[in-house]
GROMACS .gro file of C-alpha atoms in nm:
model
  204
    1MET     CA    1  -2.087   3.082   4.293
    2ILE     CA    2  -2.049   2.718   4.192
    3HIS     CA    3  -1.689   2.599   4.196
    4GLY     CA    4  -1.735   2.224   4.166
    5TYR     CA    5  -1.966   1.925   4.177
    6HIS     CA    6  -2.003   1.612   4.384
    7VAL     CA    7  -2.173   1.357   4.161
    8ILE     CA    8  -2.295   1.004   4.230
    9PHE     CA    9  -2.417   0.774   3.956
   10GLY     CA   10  -2.521   0.416   3.989
   11ALA     CA   11  -2.478   0.094   3.801
   12TYR     CA   12  -2.792  -0.054   3.645
   13GLY     CA   13  -3.031  -0.165   3.919
   14PHE     CA   14  -2.847   0.010   4.204
   15TRP     CA   15  -3.112   0.265   4.302
   16LEU     CA   16  -3.452   0.230   4.140
   17PRO     CA   17  -3.673   0.535   4.073
   18ASN     CA   18  -3.939   0.401   4.312
   19ASP     CA   19  -3.693   0.298   4.583
   20PRO     CA   20  -3.878   0.344   4.915
   21ARG     CA   21  -3.568   0.517   5.058
   22GLY     CA   22  -3.628   0.805   4.812
   23SER     CA   23  -3.475   0.874   4.470
   24TRP     CA   24  -3.392   1.160   4.234
   25SER     CA   25  -3.644   1.047   3.970
   26ASP     CA   26  -3.973   1.205   3.869
   27TYR     CA   27  -4.119   0.895   3.706
   28VAL     CA   28  -4.080   0.520   3.661
   29GLY     CA   29  -3.998   0.449   3.298
   30ALA     CA   30  -3.959   0.071   3.313
   31ARG     CA   31  -4.285  -0.122   3.300
   32GLU     CA   32  -4.136  -0.421   3.479
   33ILE     CA   33  -4.087  -0.224   3.801
   34ALA     CA   34  -4.375   0.028   3.774
   35ARG     CA   35  -4.603  -0.217   3.954
   36PHE     CA   36  -4.393  -0.170   4.268
   37GLY     CA   37  -4.498   0.192   4.309
   38ARG     CA   38  -4.458   0.547   4.185
   39ALA     CA   39  -4.134   0.748   4.178
   40THR     CA   40  -4.013   0.860   4.519
   41LYS     CA   41  -3.828   1.182   4.436
   42SER     CA   42  -3.667   1.320   4.749
   43ILE     CA   43  -3.332   1.456   4.866
   44GLU     CA   44  -3.390   1.287   5.201
   45ARG     CA   45  -3.300   0.922   5.253
   46SER     CA   46  -3.520   0.723   5.492
   47GLU     CA   47  -3.457   0.395   5.670
   48LEU     CA   48  -3.654   0.094   5.550
   49THR     CA   49  -3.882  -0.141   5.734
   50LEU     CA   50  -3.829  -0.513   5.675
   51GLN     CA   51  -4.136  -0.514   5.448
   52GLN     CA   52  -4.003  -0.223   5.240
   53GLU     CA   53  -3.663  -0.391   5.204
   54HIS     CA   54  -3.836  -0.709   5.087
   55GLU     CA   55  -4.034  -0.510   4.829
   56ARG     CA   56  -3.716  -0.334   4.713
   57GLN     CA   57  -3.545  -0.666   4.653
   58GLU     CA   58  -3.852  -0.795   4.467
   59ALA     CA   59  -3.839  -0.491   4.239
   60LYS     CA   60  -3.472  -0.557   4.163
   61GLN     CA   61  -3.554  -0.915   4.069
   62ALA     CA   62  -3.819  -0.789   3.826
   63LEU     CA   63  -3.572  -0.582   3.624
   64LYS     CA   64  -3.522  -0.666   3.258
   65TYR     CA   65  -3.153  -0.741   3.321
   66PRO     CA   66  -2.971  -0.851   3.637
   67PRO     CA   67  -2.854  -0.566   3.864
   68VAL     CA   68  -2.491  -0.479   3.789
   69SER     CA   69  -2.214  -0.520   4.045
   70PHE     CA   70  -1.871  -0.433   3.904
   71ASN     CA   71  -1.576  -0.653   4.002
   72GLY     CA   72  -1.222  -0.527   4.051
   73ARG     CA   73  -1.116  -0.574   3.690
   74GLN     CA   74  -1.425  -0.394   3.566
   75ALA     CA   75  -1.361  -0.109   3.811
   76ARG     CA   76  -1.009  -0.067   3.670
   77ALA     CA   77  -1.149  -0.057   3.317
   78ILE     CA   78  -1.400   0.207   3.427
   79GLY     CA   79  -1.112   0.409   3.573
   80THR     CA   80  -0.929   0.387   3.240
   81GLY     CA   81  -1.241   0.512   3.064
   82PHE     CA   82  -1.264   0.803   3.307
   83MET     CA   83  -0.901   0.893   3.237
   84ILE     CA   84  -0.976   0.901   2.863
   85ALA     CA   85  -1.274   1.133   2.921
   86ILE     CA   86  -1.057   1.361   3.136
   87ARG     CA   87  -0.784   1.383   2.873
   88LYS     CA   88  -1.029   1.452   2.592
   89SER     CA   89  -1.223   1.729   2.768
   90HIS     CA   90  -0.968   1.853   3.023
   91PHE     CA   91  -1.177   1.784   3.332
   92THR     CA   92  -1.030   1.839   3.678
   93VAL     CA   93  -1.111   1.555   3.921
   94TRP     CA   94  -1.040   1.607   4.291
   95ALA     CA   95  -1.168   1.271   4.418
   96CYS     CA   96  -1.299   0.944   4.277
   97SER     CA   97  -1.428   0.618   4.420
   98ILE     CA   98  -1.552   0.340   4.190
   99LEU     CA   99  -1.758   0.096   4.394
  100PRO     CA  100  -1.936  -0.223   4.282
  101GLU     CA  101  -2.274  -0.054   4.243
  102HIS     CA  102  -2.204   0.319   4.217
  103VAL     CA  103  -1.943   0.589   4.155
  104HIS     CA  104  -1.851   0.904   4.345
  105LEU     CA  105  -1.666   1.191   4.172
  106VAL     CA  106  -1.572   1.539   4.290
  107LEU     CA  107  -1.513   1.761   3.989
  108ALA     CA  108  -1.410   2.119   3.926
  109ARG     CA  109  -1.659   2.340   3.747
  110HIS     CA  110  -1.642   2.315   3.367
  111THR     CA  111  -1.804   2.487   3.072
  112TYR     CA  112  -2.008   2.168   3.018
  113GLU     CA  113  -2.322   2.103   3.220
  114VAL     CA  114  -2.257   1.849   3.495
  115GLU     CA  115  -2.514   1.603   3.354
  116TYR     CA  116  -2.331   1.612   3.020
  117ILE     CA  117  -1.999   1.553   3.196
  118VAL     CA  118  -2.142   1.245   3.368
  119GLY     CA  119  -2.264   1.120   3.030
  120LEU     CA  120  -1.911   1.149   2.890
  121PHE     CA  121  -1.767   0.957   3.184
  122LYS     CA  122  -2.026   0.682   3.147
  123GLY     CA  123  -1.969   0.665   2.772
  124GLU     CA  124  -1.591   0.626   2.788
  125ALA     CA  125  -1.615   0.375   3.073
  126THR     CA  126  -1.863   0.167   2.872
  127LYS     CA  127  -1.635   0.174   2.566
  128GLN     CA  128  -1.345   0.051   2.776
  129LEU     CA  129  -1.551  -0.233   2.927
  130LYS     CA  130  -1.640  -0.342   2.573
  131LYS     CA  131  -1.281  -0.306   2.452
  132GLU     CA  132  -1.152  -0.531   2.730
  133GLY     CA  133  -1.433  -0.783   2.675
  134ILE     CA  134  -1.568  -0.749   3.030
  135HIS     CA  135  -1.892  -0.557   2.981
  136PRO     CA  136  -2.137  -0.698   3.240
  137PHE     CA  137  -2.415  -0.723   2.978
  138ALA     CA  138  -2.210  -0.876   2.697
  139ALA     CA  139  -2.445  -1.177   2.699
  140HIS     CA  140  -2.762  -0.967   2.712
  141ARG     CA  141  -2.793  -0.795   2.375
  142ASN     CA  142  -3.122  -0.622   2.298
  143LYS     CA  143  -3.344  -0.668   1.993
  144ASP     CA  144  -3.117  -0.436   1.789
  145ASN     CA  145  -2.818  -0.653   1.883
  146ASN     CA  146  -2.673  -0.375   2.097
  147ILE     CA  147  -2.533  -0.427   2.445
  148PRO     CA  148  -2.749  -0.248   2.708
  149THR     CA  149  -2.587   0.021   2.918
  150PRO     CA  150  -2.448  -0.094   3.253
  151TRP     CA  151  -2.543   0.243   3.406
  152ALA     CA  152  -2.853   0.387   3.565
  153SER     CA  153  -3.002   0.665   3.354
  154ARG     CA  154  -2.949   0.962   3.584
  155CYS     CA  155  -2.712   1.100   3.844
  156TRP     CA  156  -2.731   1.269   4.181
  157ARG     CA  157  -2.528   1.590   4.211
  158THR     CA  158  -2.445   1.857   4.465
  159TYR     CA  159  -2.310   2.198   4.367
  160LEU     CA  160  -2.006   2.302   4.569
  161ASP     CA  161  -1.977   2.675   4.631
  162ASP     CA  162  -1.677   2.715   4.863
  163GLU     CA  163  -1.357   2.546   4.977
  164GLU     CA  164  -1.518   2.384   5.281
  165ALA     CA  165  -1.789   2.221   5.067
  166ILE     CA  166  -1.528   2.090   4.824
  167GLU     CA  167  -1.308   1.952   5.102
  168ASN     CA  168  -1.608   1.783   5.269
  169ALA     CA  169  -1.710   1.620   4.939
  170ILE     CA  170  -1.356   1.499   4.879
  171ARG     CA  171  -1.338   1.350   5.228
  172TYR     CA  172  -1.677   1.181   5.189
  173THR     CA  173  -1.579   1.035   4.851
  174GLU     CA  174  -1.243   0.907   4.972
  175GLU     CA  175  -1.399   0.744   5.279
  176ASN     CA  176  -1.685   0.580   5.090
  177PRO     CA  177  -1.497   0.256   5.006
  178VAL     CA  178  -1.391   0.227   5.371
  179LYS     CA  179  -1.757   0.228   5.474
  180GLU     CA  180  -1.802  -0.081   5.256
  181GLY     CA  181  -1.501  -0.255   5.411
  182LYS     CA  182  -1.271  -0.177   5.118
  183PRO     CA  183  -0.942   0.015   5.104
  184ARG     CA  184  -0.923   0.377   4.994
  185GLN     CA  185  -0.873   0.418   4.622
  186LYS     CA  186  -0.593   0.599   4.439
  187TRP     CA  187  -0.643   0.697   4.076
  188SER     CA  188  -0.372   0.857   3.863
  189PHE     CA  189  -0.616   1.107   3.713
  190VAL     CA  190  -0.711   1.255   4.052
  191VAL     CA  191  -0.533   1.583   4.134
  192PRO     CA  192  -0.505   1.734   4.483
  193PHE     CA  193  -0.733   2.022   4.572
  194THR     CA  194  -0.513   2.317   4.671
  195GLY     CA  195  -0.777   2.582   4.729
  196LEU     CA  196  -0.954   2.838   4.514
  197ASP     CA  197  -0.783   3.145   4.370
  198LYS     CA  198  -0.956   3.480   4.411
  199GLY     CA  199  -1.156   3.570   4.105
  200TRP     CA  200  -1.172   3.206   3.998
  201VAL     CA  201  -1.475   3.131   3.780
  202THR     CA  202  -1.425   2.806   3.589
  203TYR     CA  203  -1.142   2.581   3.483
  204HIS     CA  204  -1.224   2.524   3.114
   0.00000   0.00000   0.00000
């Protein structure tokens, strides 16, 4: 039985659908990067040769907008947006790390589909970036005069079916900033995981 989710979603340009390391995409929707190859859907992640890394960087440079890398102030705004989403829909978050190019969340199971939950988190975070005047694409409006999304279109997710899987995902998420040379993160909306009750099905 699924008890929770470990989700990862990237900022725009973080992990392209035809990334030679593998991706979670079935197709390449953007014409500007389609010339760099077909989608590389795979749950495995491979190491790159120097040539592949060069091609990956070329593909990033060919994007319609510059790849997004959130700064500290933007990360705080994203966290505020997440808190709003949590309060509105009563999500339970056991771990969160907001990094410059991607986000890790460990969530309790909910009545909403996990992809829909991620969409709500992205939406509230984007609203908060706009509200604070720090949206990374504020100067890059599209032909309809709208600000493009700062997020990649999809997410990667793992379904967590027991306490050990949840605890491992929490540990991985909490240690992720450390791997990038940053301190661990503490967010007020994160609640401690205290185990699963017998007969537990879903939180909301």
